[in-house]
Coordinates of C-alpha atoms in Angstrom, one line a residue:
Chain A
M1 CA -18.9 -4.2 -29.3
N2 CA -18.1 -7.0 -31.7
R3 CA -14.7 -8.7 -32.8
S4 CA -14.8 -7.2 -36.1
M5 CA -16.5 -3.6 -35.0
Q6 CA -13.4 -3.4 -32.6
W7 CA -11.0 -4.5 -35.5
F8 CA -12.3 -1.1 -37.7
V9 CA -12.3 0.8 -34.4
F10 CA -8.4 0.2 -33.7
L11 CA -7.3 0.3 -37.8
V12 CA -8.8 3.1 -38.1
S13 CA -7.5 5.1 -35.0
E14 CA -4.2 4.3 -35.5
L15 CA -3.6 4.7 -39.2
L16 CA -5.8 8.3 -38.0
A17 CA -3.1 8.8 -36.1
M18 CA -0.3 8.1 -38.2
G19 CA -2.1 10.1 -41.0
F20 CA -2.1 13.2 -38.9
F21 CA 1.6 12.5 -37.3
L22 CA 2.7 12.8 -41.6
G23 CA 0.2 15.2 -42.1
F24 CA 2.1 17.9 -39.2
M25 CA 5.3 17.1 -39.5
M26 CA 4.8 17.7 -43.8
T27 CA 3.4 20.8 -42.9
E28 CA 5.4 24.1 -42.9
S29 CA 2.5 27.0 -42.8
T30 CA 2.0 28.5 -39.3
V31 CA -1.6 29.0 -40.0
K32 CA -2.0 25.0 -41.2
L33 CA -0.1 24.2 -38.1
T34 CA -2.1 25.8 -36.2
V35 CA -5.5 24.6 -37.4
L36 CA -3.6 21.2 -36.6
V37 CA -3.0 21.6 -33.4
V38 CA -6.6 22.9 -32.6
L39 CA -8.5 19.5 -34.2
L40 CA -5.6 17.5 -32.1
A41 CA -6.7 19.0 -28.7
L42 CA -10.0 18.4 -29.8
G43 CA -10.1 14.9 -30.6
L44 CA -7.9 15.3 -26.5
F45 CA -10.7 16.8 -25.5
G46 CA -13.2 14.4 -26.4
Y47 CA -11.2 11.4 -25.8
R48 CA -11.5 12.6 -22.4
R49 CA -15.2 13.8 -22.8
S50 CA -16.6 11.1 -23.9
A51 CA -15.8 7.9 -21.2
R52 CA -17.5 5.8 -24.2
L53 CA -15.1 6.5 -27.2
A54 CA -12.2 6.2 -24.4
L55 CA -13.8 2.5 -23.6
N56 CA -14.0 1.5 -27.1
L57 CA -10.6 2.4 -28.1
S58 CA -8.9 1.2 -25.6
Q59 CA -10.9 -2.3 -25.4
A60 CA -9.6 -1.8 -29.0
F61 CA -6.4 -1.3 -28.3
T62 CA -6.1 -4.0 -25.3
R63 CA -7.0 -6.5 -28.1
Y64 CA -5.4 -5.7 -30.5
K65 CA -1.9 -4.6 -28.6
L66 CA 0.5 -6.5 -30.9
S67 CA -0.7 -5.5 -33.9
S68 CA -1.0 -2.0 -33.1
F69 CA 2.7 -2.0 -31.5
V70 CA 3.9 -4.1 -34.9
L71 CA 2.3 -1.7 -36.5
L72 CA 3.5 1.3 -34.8
V73 CA 7.2 0.5 -35.1
L74 CA 6.6 -0.5 -39.1
F75 CA 6.0 3.3 -39.0
V76 CA 8.5 4.9 -37.8
L77 CA 10.7 2.2 -39.4
S78 CA 9.4 3.7 -42.2
L79 CA 9.7 7.8 -41.3
P80 CA 13.2 8.4 -43.1
F81 CA 11.8 7.2 -46.7
F82 CA 8.8 10.2 -45.8
F83 CA 11.3 12.5 -44.2
G84 CA 13.8 12.0 -47.0
K85 CA 13.9 15.3 -48.6
S86 CA 14.4 17.2 -45.7
P87 CA 16.9 16.0 -42.5
Y88 CA 15.9 18.3 -40.4
L89 CA 12.9 16.0 -39.5
I90 CA 14.7 13.3 -39.3
H91 CA 16.7 15.4 -36.7
I92 CA 13.6 16.0 -34.2
C93 CA 12.3 12.4 -34.6
I94 CA 16.1 11.9 -32.6
M95 CA 15.2 14.6 -30.8
S96 CA 11.5 13.2 -29.6
C97 CA 13.3 9.4 -28.9
L98 CA 16.3 11.3 -26.1
Y99 CA 13.2 13.0 -24.7
I100 CA 10.7 10.2 -25.1
I101 CA 14.1 8.0 -23.0
M102 CA 14.8 10.8 -20.7
A103 CA 11.0 11.2 -19.7
I104 CA 11.2 7.1 -18.9
G105 CA 14.1 8.0 -16.8
L106 CA 12.2 10.8 -14.8
N107 CA 8.8 8.5 -14.4
F108 CA 10.3 6.4 -12.3
C109 CA 11.4 9.6 -9.7
L110 CA 8.5 11.4 -10.1
G111 CA 5.6 9.3 -11.2
S112 CA 6.2 6.3 -9.5
A113 CA 7.3 7.7 -6.8
N114 CA 6.3 11.2 -6.7
M115 CA 9.7 12.6 -6.5
T116 CA 9.6 16.1 -8.1
H117 CA 12.9 16.1 -9.4
F118 CA 15.4 19.0 -11.4
A119 CA 18.6 17.3 -11.3
T120 CA 17.4 15.9 -15.1
S121 CA 20.1 18.4 -17.2
A122 CA 22.8 17.1 -13.8
F123 CA 22.2 13.4 -15.4
F124 CA 21.6 14.5 -19.1
G125 CA 25.6 16.8 -18.9
M126 CA 27.2 14.4 -16.9
G127 CA 26.2 12.1 -19.5
A128 CA 27.7 13.9 -22.3
Y129 CA 30.6 15.1 -20.3
S130 CA 31.8 11.8 -18.9
S131 CA 31.4 10.1 -22.8
A132 CA 33.2 13.6 -24.4
L133 CA 36.0 13.2 -22.3
L134 CA 36.6 9.3 -22.0
S135 CA 36.7 9.7 -25.9
I136 CA 38.9 12.7 -25.9
H137 CA 40.7 11.9 -23.2
L138 CA 40.8 7.0 -23.5
H139 CA 39.8 7.2 -27.7
T140 CA 36.6 5.2 -26.3
G141 CA 34.4 4.5 -29.2
F142 CA 30.4 5.3 -29.4
W143 CA 29.6 2.0 -28.3
V144 CA 31.6 1.4 -25.2
N145 CA 30.8 4.9 -23.8
I146 CA 26.7 4.0 -24.6
F147 CA 27.5 2.1 -21.6
V148 CA 30.6 3.5 -19.3
A149 CA 29.1 7.1 -19.4
S150 CA 25.7 6.1 -18.7
A151 CA 27.0 4.2 -15.6
L152 CA 28.7 6.8 -14.6
A153 CA 25.8 8.5 -14.7
G154 CA 24.3 6.1 -12.6
I155 CA 27.0 6.0 -10.3
F156 CA 26.5 9.7 -10.3
G157 CA 22.7 9.7 -9.8
A158 CA 22.4 7.3 -6.8
L159 CA 25.2 9.3 -5.1
L160 CA 23.4 12.6 -5.7
A161 CA 20.6 10.7 -4.5
I162 CA 21.9 9.8 -1.5
P163 CA 21.5 13.8 0.2
I164 CA 18.4 14.4 -2.3
I165 CA 16.3 11.6 -0.6
K166 CA 16.5 13.0 3.2
T167 CA 14.5 15.9 1.8
K168 CA 10.5 15.8 0.6
T169 CA 8.6 17.7 -2.1
Y170 CA 9.3 21.4 -2.3
Y171 CA 12.5 20.4 -0.2
L172 CA 13.2 17.6 -2.5
A173 CA 12.5 19.5 -5.6
L174 CA 14.6 22.9 -3.8
I175 CA 17.7 20.7 -3.8
S176 CA 18.1 19.0 -6.7
M177 CA 17.6 22.1 -8.4
A178 CA 20.7 23.5 -6.7
F179 CA 23.0 20.1 -7.5
G180 CA 21.5 21.2 -11.3
L181 CA 22.6 24.7 -11.0
I182 CA 26.2 23.5 -9.2
F183 CA 26.8 21.1 -11.8
F184 CA 25.8 23.8 -14.4
Q185 CA 28.8 25.9 -13.0
F186 CA 30.6 23.6 -12.2
I187 CA 31.6 23.0 -16.5
N188 CA 31.2 26.3 -17.5
T189 CA 34.1 26.9 -15.2
V190 CA 36.6 24.1 -14.9
K191 CA 39.3 24.3 -17.6
F192 CA 39.2 20.5 -17.6
T193 CA 36.3 20.4 -19.3
G194 CA 36.5 23.2 -21.6
G195 CA 34.4 25.9 -19.9
P196 CA 32.6 27.6 -21.4
A197 CA 34.0 26.9 -25.1
G198 CA 32.9 23.3 -24.4
L199 CA 34.0 20.6 -25.9
S200 CA 34.7 19.0 -29.4
G201 CA 35.5 16.6 -31.5
V202 CA 33.0 13.2 -29.9
P203 CA 33.8 11.0 -32.5
R204 CA 30.8 9.7 -34.3
P205 CA 30.7 6.1 -33.9
S206 CA 31.3 3.2 -36.6
L207 CA 29.7 0.2 -36.4
F208 CA 31.9 -2.9 -38.6
G209 CA 33.5 0.2 -40.6
Y210 CA 30.2 1.4 -41.5
D211 CA 30.8 4.9 -42.1
F212 CA 27.6 7.0 -40.1
M213 CA 28.4 10.5 -42.2
K214 CA 27.4 8.6 -45.2
G215 CA 23.4 8.7 -45.6
P216 CA 22.5 5.1 -46.7
T217 CA 20.9 4.3 -49.9
V218 CA 17.7 2.2 -50.1
L219 CA 15.8 1.4 -53.0
G220 CA 18.3 3.9 -55.1
M221 CA 17.4 6.6 -52.6
V222 CA 19.7 9.2 -51.0
L223 CA 18.4 9.0 -46.8
P224 CA 19.9 11.9 -45.6
F225 CA 23.0 11.1 -43.2
Q226 CA 20.4 11.5 -39.6
T227 CA 18.7 8.2 -40.8
N228 CA 21.7 6.1 -39.0
Y229 CA 21.1 7.4 -35.6
F230 CA 17.5 7.9 -36.2
Y231 CA 17.5 4.0 -36.5
I232 CA 19.9 3.6 -34.1
I233 CA 17.5 5.7 -31.7
I234 CA 14.9 3.6 -32.8
V235 CA 16.2 0.4 -31.4
F236 CA 17.1 1.9 -28.4
T237 CA 13.6 3.4 -27.4
I238 CA 11.7 0.2 -28.2
L239 CA 14.8 -1.6 -26.3
I240 CA 14.3 0.9 -23.2
S241 CA 10.5 0.9 -22.7
I242 CA 10.1 -2.7 -22.7
L243 CA 12.9 -2.7 -20.2
A244 CA 11.3 0.0 -18.2
R245 CA 7.9 -1.3 -18.6
R246 CA 9.3 -4.5 -17.4
V247 CA 10.9 -2.5 -14.2
M248 CA 7.2 -1.1 -13.3
K249 CA 5.5 -4.1 -13.5
S250 CA 7.7 -5.7 -11.4
W251 CA 7.7 -5.8 -7.2
M252 CA 10.0 -2.7 -7.6
G253 CA 7.8 -0.5 -9.3
L254 CA 4.9 -1.6 -6.5
T255 CA 7.6 -0.8 -4.0
L256 CA 7.8 2.3 -5.6
N257 CA 4.2 3.3 -5.7
Y258 CA 3.5 2.4 -1.9
I259 CA 6.3 5.0 -1.3
R260 CA 4.3 7.9 -3.2
E261 CA 1.2 6.9 -1.1
D262 CA 2.1 6.7 2.2
E263 CA 6.5 6.5 3.5
I264 CA 5.2 5.4 7.0
A265 CA 3.0 3.0 6.2
T266 CA 5.0 1.3 3.3
S267 CA 7.5 0.6 6.1
C268 CA 5.7 -0.6 8.3
Q269 CA 4.9 -3.1 6.3
G270 CA 8.5 -3.8 6.2
I271 CA 9.3 -2.7 3.1
T272 CA 12.5 -0.8 3.2
V273 CA 12.1 2.9 1.9
S274 CA 15.3 4.2 1.1
F275 CA 16.7 1.7 -1.6
P276 CA 13.9 2.0 -3.9
K277 CA 14.5 5.7 -4.0
I278 CA 17.9 5.5 -4.7
F279 CA 17.4 2.9 -7.2
A280 CA 15.0 5.2 -9.5
F281 CA 17.4 8.1 -9.1
A282 CA 20.0 5.5 -10.6
L283 CA 17.3 4.1 -13.4
N284 CA 16.5 7.8 -13.9
A285 CA 20.4 9.1 -14.2
I286 CA 21.2 5.7 -16.2
L287 CA 18.4 6.8 -19.1
T288 CA 19.7 10.4 -19.4
G289 CA 23.0 9.5 -19.2
F290 CA 22.5 7.7 -22.0
A291 CA 20.8 10.0 -24.1
G292 CA 23.7 12.1 -23.2
T293 CA 25.6 10.6 -24.3
F294 CA 24.0 9.3 -27.5
Y295 CA 23.3 13.2 -28.0
A296 CA 27.3 14.2 -27.8
H297 CA 27.6 11.1 -30.0
Y298 CA 25.4 13.0 -32.2
I299 CA 26.4 16.6 -32.2
T300 CA 30.1 16.0 -31.8
Y301 CA 29.6 18.9 -29.9
V302 CA 29.1 19.2 -26.1
G303 CA 28.6 22.6 -24.0
P304 CA 26.9 23.9 -20.6
P305 CA 23.9 24.3 -22.6
D306 CA 23.8 20.8 -22.4
A307 CA 23.4 21.1 -19.1
D308 CA 20.9 23.9 -18.5
I309 CA 18.3 23.3 -15.8
M310 CA 15.8 24.4 -18.8
I311 CA 16.0 20.5 -19.8
S312 CA 15.0 19.7 -16.0
V313 CA 11.8 22.1 -16.3
V314 CA 10.8 20.7 -19.7
L315 CA 11.4 17.2 -18.2
V316 CA 8.9 18.0 -15.7
I317 CA 6.3 19.9 -17.3
I318 CA 6.8 16.3 -19.8
V319 CA 5.8 14.1 -17.0
I320 CA 3.0 16.2 -15.6
L321 CA 1.2 16.4 -18.9
G322 CA 1.4 13.2 -19.9
G323 CA 0.3 11.3 -17.1
M324 CA 2.3 10.4 -14.3
D325 CA 3.2 6.4 -14.4
N326 CA 1.1 6.6 -17.8
L327 CA 4.6 5.4 -20.6
S328 CA 2.1 5.6 -23.4
G329 CA 1.1 9.0 -22.4
I330 CA 4.2 10.3 -21.5
A331 CA 6.2 9.1 -24.7
F332 CA 2.6 11.2 -25.8
S333 CA 3.6 14.0 -24.7
A334 CA 8.0 13.4 -24.7
A335 CA 7.5 14.0 -28.5
L336 CA 4.8 16.4 -28.5
L337 CA 6.6 18.5 -26.4
T338 CA 9.6 18.4 -28.9
I339 CA 8.1 18.1 -32.2
L340 CA 5.3 21.9 -31.3
P341 CA 8.2 24.2 -30.6
E342 CA 10.3 23.4 -33.5
K343 CA 7.6 23.4 -36.1
F344 CA 6.4 26.7 -34.2
R345 CA 9.7 28.1 -34.4
A346 CA 8.2 31.8 -35.0
F347 CA 6.8 32.0 -31.4
Q348 CA 10.5 31.3 -29.9
D349 CA 10.9 33.8 -27.6
Y350 CA 6.9 33.2 -26.5
R351 CA 8.2 29.3 -25.6
L352 CA 8.4 29.1 -21.3
L353 CA 4.8 31.1 -21.5
I354 CA 3.3 28.1 -23.3
Y355 CA 4.9 25.5 -21.1
G356 CA 4.0 27.6 -17.8
T357 CA 0.6 28.0 -19.1
I358 CA 0.3 24.3 -20.4
V359 CA 1.3 22.8 -16.4
L360 CA -0.4 25.8 -14.7
L361 CA -4.2 24.5 -16.8
M362 CA -2.8 20.9 -16.8
L363 CA -2.9 21.0 -12.7
L364 CA -5.8 23.3 -12.1
F365 CA -8.1 20.8 -14.9
R366 CA -6.2 17.6 -15.1
P367 CA -3.7 17.1 -12.1
S368 CA -3.5 12.7 -13.3
G369 CA -2.4 13.8 -17.1
L370 CA -3.7 13.7 -20.6
F371 CA -3.7 10.2 -20.0
P372 CA -4.0 9.2 -16.2
K373 CA -2.0 5.9 -14.9
K374 CA -4.4 3.0 -14.7
L375 CA -4.6 0.1 -12.2
R376 CA -2.2 -2.8 -12.6
V377 CA -4.1 -5.7 -14.5
Y378 CA -3.3 -9.5 -12.9
K379 CA -4.2 -12.6 -13.8
K380 CA -6.5 -14.8 -13.1
G381 CA -5.7 -18.2 -12.2
Chain B
M1 CA 6.6 13.7 27.3
A2 CA 3.7 12.1 26.3
V3 CA 4.0 8.5 27.7
D4 CA 6.4 8.3 31.0
H5 CA 7.2 5.3 32.7
V6 CA 4.9 3.0 31.3
D7 CA 5.1 -1.1 31.7
V8 CA 2.5 -2.8 29.9
G9 CA 2.8 -6.2 28.1
V10 CA 1.0 -8.6 26.4
C11 CA 1.0 -12.5 25.7
P12 CA 0.5 -14.5 22.9
G13 CA -3.4 -14.6 22.3
E14 CA -3.9 -12.4 24.0
V15 CA -5.7 -9.3 23.1
L16 CA -4.7 -6.0 25.5
G17 CA -7.3 -2.9 25.2
L18 CA -5.7 0.1 25.8
I19 CA -8.2 3.1 26.8
G20 CA -7.7 6.6 28.0
P21 CA -8.5 10.2 27.5
N22 CA -8.0 12.0 23.9
G23 CA -4.2 12.5 23.9
S24 CA -3.0 10.0 26.9
G25 CA -0.5 9.0 24.7
K26 CA -1.5 6.2 23.5
T27 CA -1.3 6.1 19.8
T28 CA 2.1 7.7 20.8
F29 CA 3.3 4.0 22.8
F30 CA 2.2 2.4 19.4
N31 CA 4.6 4.5 17.7
L32 CA 7.2 3.7 20.3
I33 CA 6.4 0.6 20.0
T34 CA 6.7 0.2 15.9
G35 CA 10.1 2.5 15.9
I36 CA 8.3 4.9 14.5
Y37 CA 9.9 7.2 17.7
R38 CA 12.5 6.3 19.7
P39 CA 12.4 6.5 23.7
L40 CA 14.5 8.7 25.5
E41 CA 14.5 5.7 28.1
G42 CA 13.6 2.4 28.8
E43 CA 14.0 -0.8 27.5
I44 CA 11.4 -2.5 24.5
F45 CA 11.2 -6.3 24.4
Y46 CA 9.5 -9.1 22.0
K47 CA 9.6 -12.6 22.2
G48 CA 12.3 -12.4 24.8
E49 CA 15.0 -10.0 22.7
R50 CA 15.3 -6.0 23.2
V51 CA 14.5 -4.5 20.3
T52 CA 14.6 -0.7 21.3
N53 CA 15.5 1.2 19.2
R54 CA 14.8 -0.4 15.8
S55 CA 13.9 0.6 13.0
P56 CA 9.7 0.0 11.9
V57 CA 11.4 -2.2 8.9
E58 CA 13.3 -4.4 11.1
M59 CA 9.5 -4.6 14.2
A60 CA 7.7 -4.9 11.1
R61 CA 10.0 -7.8 9.9
K62 CA 10.4 -9.3 13.6
G63 CA 6.3 -9.8 13.3
I64 CA 4.5 -6.6 14.8
S65 CA 2.6 -5.4 12.5
R66 CA -0.1 -2.0 13.0
S67 CA -3.1 -0.4 11.8
F68 CA -3.4 4.3 12.1
Q69 CA -6.0 6.2 13.5
N70 CA -6.2 7.8 10.4
S71 CA -6.2 5.4 8.1
R72 CA -3.1 5.0 5.8
L73 CA -4.2 3.0 3.0
F74 CA -2.7 3.4 -0.2
L75 CA -5.6 4.9 -2.2
E76 CA -4.4 4.9 -5.4
L77 CA -3.8 1.2 -5.5
S78 CA -5.8 -1.8 -5.5
V79 CA -7.4 -3.1 -2.5
A80 CA -5.8 -6.4 -3.2
E81 CA -2.5 -4.9 -3.7
N82 CA -2.7 -3.0 -0.3
V83 CA -2.7 -5.9 1.0
L84 CA 0.1 -7.6 -0.8
S85 CA 2.5 -4.9 0.9
G86 CA 1.9 -6.9 3.3
M87 CA 4.0 -9.7 1.7
C88 CA 6.1 -7.9 -0.8
Y89 CA 9.5 -7.4 2.0
R90 CA 9.5 -11.4 1.3
K91 CA 9.0 -11.9 -2.4
N92 CA 11.3 -9.0 -3.8
S93 CA 13.0 -10.3 -6.4
G94 CA 16.3 -9.1 -7.5
I95 CA 16.6 -6.9 -10.4
F96 CA 18.2 -9.3 -13.1
D97 CA 15.0 -11.5 -12.7
T98 CA 12.8 -8.1 -13.2
L99 CA 14.1 -7.1 -16.2
L100 CA 15.1 -10.3 -17.9
R101 CA 12.7 -13.2 -16.0
P102 CA 9.9 -10.6 -16.0
G103 CA 7.6 -14.3 -17.0
R104 CA 8.6 -15.6 -13.2
V105 CA 7.8 -11.7 -11.0
E106 CA 5.0 -12.2 -13.3
R107 CA 3.9 -15.3 -11.6
Q108 CA 5.3 -14.3 -8.2
L109 CA 3.0 -11.2 -8.2
T110 CA -0.1 -12.9 -9.3
E111 CA 0.5 -15.7 -6.8
G112 CA 0.9 -13.2 -4.1
I113 CA -2.2 -11.0 -5.5
H114 CA -4.0 -14.4 -5.0
R115 CA -2.8 -14.9 -1.0
A116 CA -4.7 -11.3 -0.4
V117 CA -7.3 -12.2 -2.4
E118 CA -7.8 -15.3 -0.4
L119 CA -7.0 -13.5 2.8
L120 CA -9.5 -10.3 2.3
N121 CA -12.3 -13.5 1.8
L122 CA -11.2 -15.0 4.6
F123 CA -11.3 -12.3 6.5
S124 CA -14.7 -10.3 5.5
Q125 CA -16.4 -12.0 2.9
E126 CA -17.7 -8.9 1.0
L127 CA -14.0 -7.5 0.7
G128 CA -13.4 -10.0 -0.9
E129 CA -16.3 -9.7 -3.7
D130 CA -14.2 -7.2 -5.8
P131 CA -10.8 -6.4 -4.7
F132 CA -9.1 -5.1 -7.3
K133 CA -10.9 -1.6 -6.9
K134 CA -9.2 1.2 -5.2
A135 CA -8.7 1.4 -2.3
G136 CA -9.3 5.0 -2.0
D137 CA -13.4 4.4 -3.7
L138 CA -13.7 2.9 -0.6
P139 CA -16.0 4.2 2.3
L140 CA -14.5 5.0 5.7
P141 CA -15.2 1.6 7.5
D142 CA -14.5 -0.8 5.1
R143 CA -10.8 1.5 4.6
R144 CA -10.4 0.5 7.7
R145 CA -11.2 -3.5 7.7
V146 CA -8.9 -3.4 5.0
E147 CA -6.0 -1.9 6.6
I148 CA -6.6 -4.9 9.5
C149 CA -6.2 -7.8 6.5
R150 CA -2.6 -5.9 5.1
A151 CA -1.6 -5.7 9.2
L152 CA -2.5 -9.6 9.0
A153 CA -1.0 -9.9 5.2
S154 CA 2.2 -10.7 7.4
E155 CA 1.6 -12.9 9.1
P156 CA 2.6 -10.5 12.4
S157 CA 2.5 -12.1 15.6
L158 CA 1.8 -9.8 17.6
L159 CA -0.9 -7.4 15.6
L160 CA -1.7 -3.0 16.6
L161 CA -5.1 -1.3 16.2
D162 CA -5.7 1.8 16.1
E163 CA -8.8 2.6 16.9
P164 CA -10.3 0.5 13.9
S165 CA -14.6 1.2 14.9
A166 CA -13.5 5.3 14.5
G167 CA -16.6 6.2 12.4
M168 CA -18.2 3.5 12.6
D169 CA -22.2 3.3 13.5
P170 CA -23.0 0.0 16.3
N171 CA -23.8 -1.9 13.7
E172 CA -20.7 -1.9 11.5
T173 CA -18.7 -2.0 15.0
A174 CA -20.7 -5.8 15.6
I175 CA -19.2 -7.0 12.7
L176 CA -16.0 -5.6 12.8
M177 CA -15.8 -7.4 15.9
D178 CA -16.7 -10.7 15.0
E179 CA -13.9 -10.1 12.2
I180 CA -11.5 -9.5 14.9
R181 CA -13.0 -12.4 16.7
R182 CA -12.0 -14.0 13.6
V183 CA -9.1 -13.2 13.0
R184 CA -8.3 -14.9 16.7
E185 CA -9.9 -18.6 15.8
Y186 CA -7.5 -18.4 12.3
Q187 CA -4.2 -17.0 14.5
P188 CA -4.7 -17.9 17.9
E189 CA -1.2 -17.2 18.7
I190 CA -1.3 -13.8 17.6
G191 CA -1.2 -10.9 19.8
I192 CA -3.4 -8.0 19.8
I193 CA -3.0 -4.4 21.5
I194 CA -6.5 -2.6 20.5
I195 CA -6.5 1.4 21.2
E196 CA -10.6 2.3 21.4
H197 CA -12.3 4.7 22.9
D198 CA -15.5 2.9 22.6
M199 CA -16.5 0.4 25.0
T200 CA -18.6 -1.7 24.0
V201 CA -15.9 -3.0 21.5
I202 CA -13.5 -2.9 24.5
R203 CA -16.1 -4.8 26.7
G204 CA -17.1 -7.6 23.9
I205 CA -12.7 -8.4 23.0
A206 CA -10.9 -7.4 25.3
E207 CA -9.7 -9.9 27.9
R208 CA -7.6 -6.9 30.1
V209 CA -7.4 -3.2 29.7
V210 CA -4.6 -0.7 30.7
V211 CA -5.7 2.3 30.7
F212 CA -3.3 5.2 30.4
N213 CA -4.3 9.2 31.3
Y214 CA -1.4 12.2 30.9
G215 CA 1.1 9.4 29.5
K216 CA 1.0 7.6 32.6
K217 CA -1.4 4.0 33.5
I218 CA -3.2 5.0 35.7
A219 CA -5.3 1.1 35.8
E220 CA -4.9 -2.6 34.4
G221 CA -7.1 -5.3 35.0
T222 CA -10.6 -6.7 33.2
F223 CA -13.1 -4.5 32.4
Q224 CA -15.1 -5.2 35.2
A225 CA -12.8 -4.4 37.7
I226 CA -11.0 -1.3 36.0
A227 CA -14.8 0.2 34.8
N228 CA -15.6 1.3 38.6
L229 CA -12.5 2.6 39.9
T230 CA -12.5 5.9 40.9
E231 CA -9.6 7.0 39.2
V232 CA -10.6 5.8 35.8
R233 CA -13.8 7.3 35.9
Q234 CA -12.1 10.7 37.1
A235 CA -9.9 10.7 33.9
Y236 CA -12.9 9.7 31.7
L237 CA -16.0 11.6 33.4
G238 CA -14.1 14.3 35.0
E239 CA -15.8 13.6 38.1
R240 CA -14.5 15.2 41.4
A241 CA -12.8 12.2 43.9
S242 CA -15.4 14.3 46.7
S243 CA -18.2 12.8 44.4

């Protein structure tokens, strides 16, 4: 394929994806939504089936990597103007970003090192609760908390990792799930954390006296107050994805991959095994704790449901569906699995059934996910 | 007890063959040296230093490298990355470089990959042709050769090879023997212990042979010397002492 053809393919597919996203978000009727989901499924199926299509697309996007990234960022930044009438849609976008951040975190354990764990909810709860407690008792604000509470969650994650990594596979999953349940019961029972009532009155962020409860006015258009949070979380999501990518491409990412493939061979090559694993858990906990902190300050209330074990289960499904160790795949599936249940509110009761079916089908037919990981590319020189 | 009162030594630059029937404790012996198993009693000395009860990581960093009987390659990674793992512990950069200076880390990695490709080329032209292939896509004999290459990447002074020729045809075995000889040309100081069932390999490259049976050392000497010993023939062929 020549250059101009590639440019055309790249532009058309990117615009198509954006149009599809907008259409999907703004559609209300269940029937139309179902049609769109079927179209998306067919598109993905075609992409996975036709090797030529996949190759052409990936070549086009590799060539115009920077342009596609810039275009995507511009599109995302303009979303509040499309959704201006409906704050709920912006809320869904914020939640998607939080799930993307958490999925990137879990990927260090599940995707890079193949440690399936269910402690995500505990990390999320740790971030949310510690920022709530910090701001209530020590009157620290949002900008202090996102660092302190995330760090606390990171320390918590590293400490949990010490007993967890003594086990492997199913046992690792079970022991981490036990920690998740213990954490949930703990915050549900102890008075200090408000018990079942939770803690309310987490302050909203402020920035140089800017009021986060007031929506910004742009070109005479008053946007809902969620827009403020939306822009902040977008900046953080981009920053976190860039840093996560660096870790994955570094020696640490490579070491985690070695551990995933064969632990004994790794240690016989002189590579320490336990430290990278604890590091992966700590990074996982920091990112998830960050999402928890942001959530607490956004909703201004934390309660036991924020540490529900279902969060962990959904996150594991997201990483399996998107593709282990493939950041863009994971981001796609995180957004997909956050938006779909919100758009199909009518089928809320069947949510878990659908998730279960997805996992089963993926593991049977596409164990490597929608977008499987690729081999690293090194410069020739 | 899988390995019982054995006394085996190897000198720099020597190739020691380790033979014995299945289950005679050859691999267990390797696992003891590399720290995967801990001995109940006895001592392991390496370069004059007592190294009993060390972890596999420590032993590898001291310069003991090995291949595995059931190939343990990193199958989902590329051939070059497999070899790179031998250089990883010496180059591993800190977290600040990883987050803030990705260019530097990338340069280090690229350098490492180039050295890995060089090593592959040196060991076998064939493997060096497509170093960015997934290791899992290689046929079994090639996987074993990549594994030896991976073991050499850390520049060991003692190389342990666990049945490198298993599953190879005579032709491939001959190539393998050439490659092992070439390793010794480039690194004359390296000591090699090789476990083998294929006696052509042992005859061809081992300067001294140790025979194990039921976890005990039953013979030691040159191939010609041990080949005619009654105990060895008994252990291998099940001949009665009387016949």
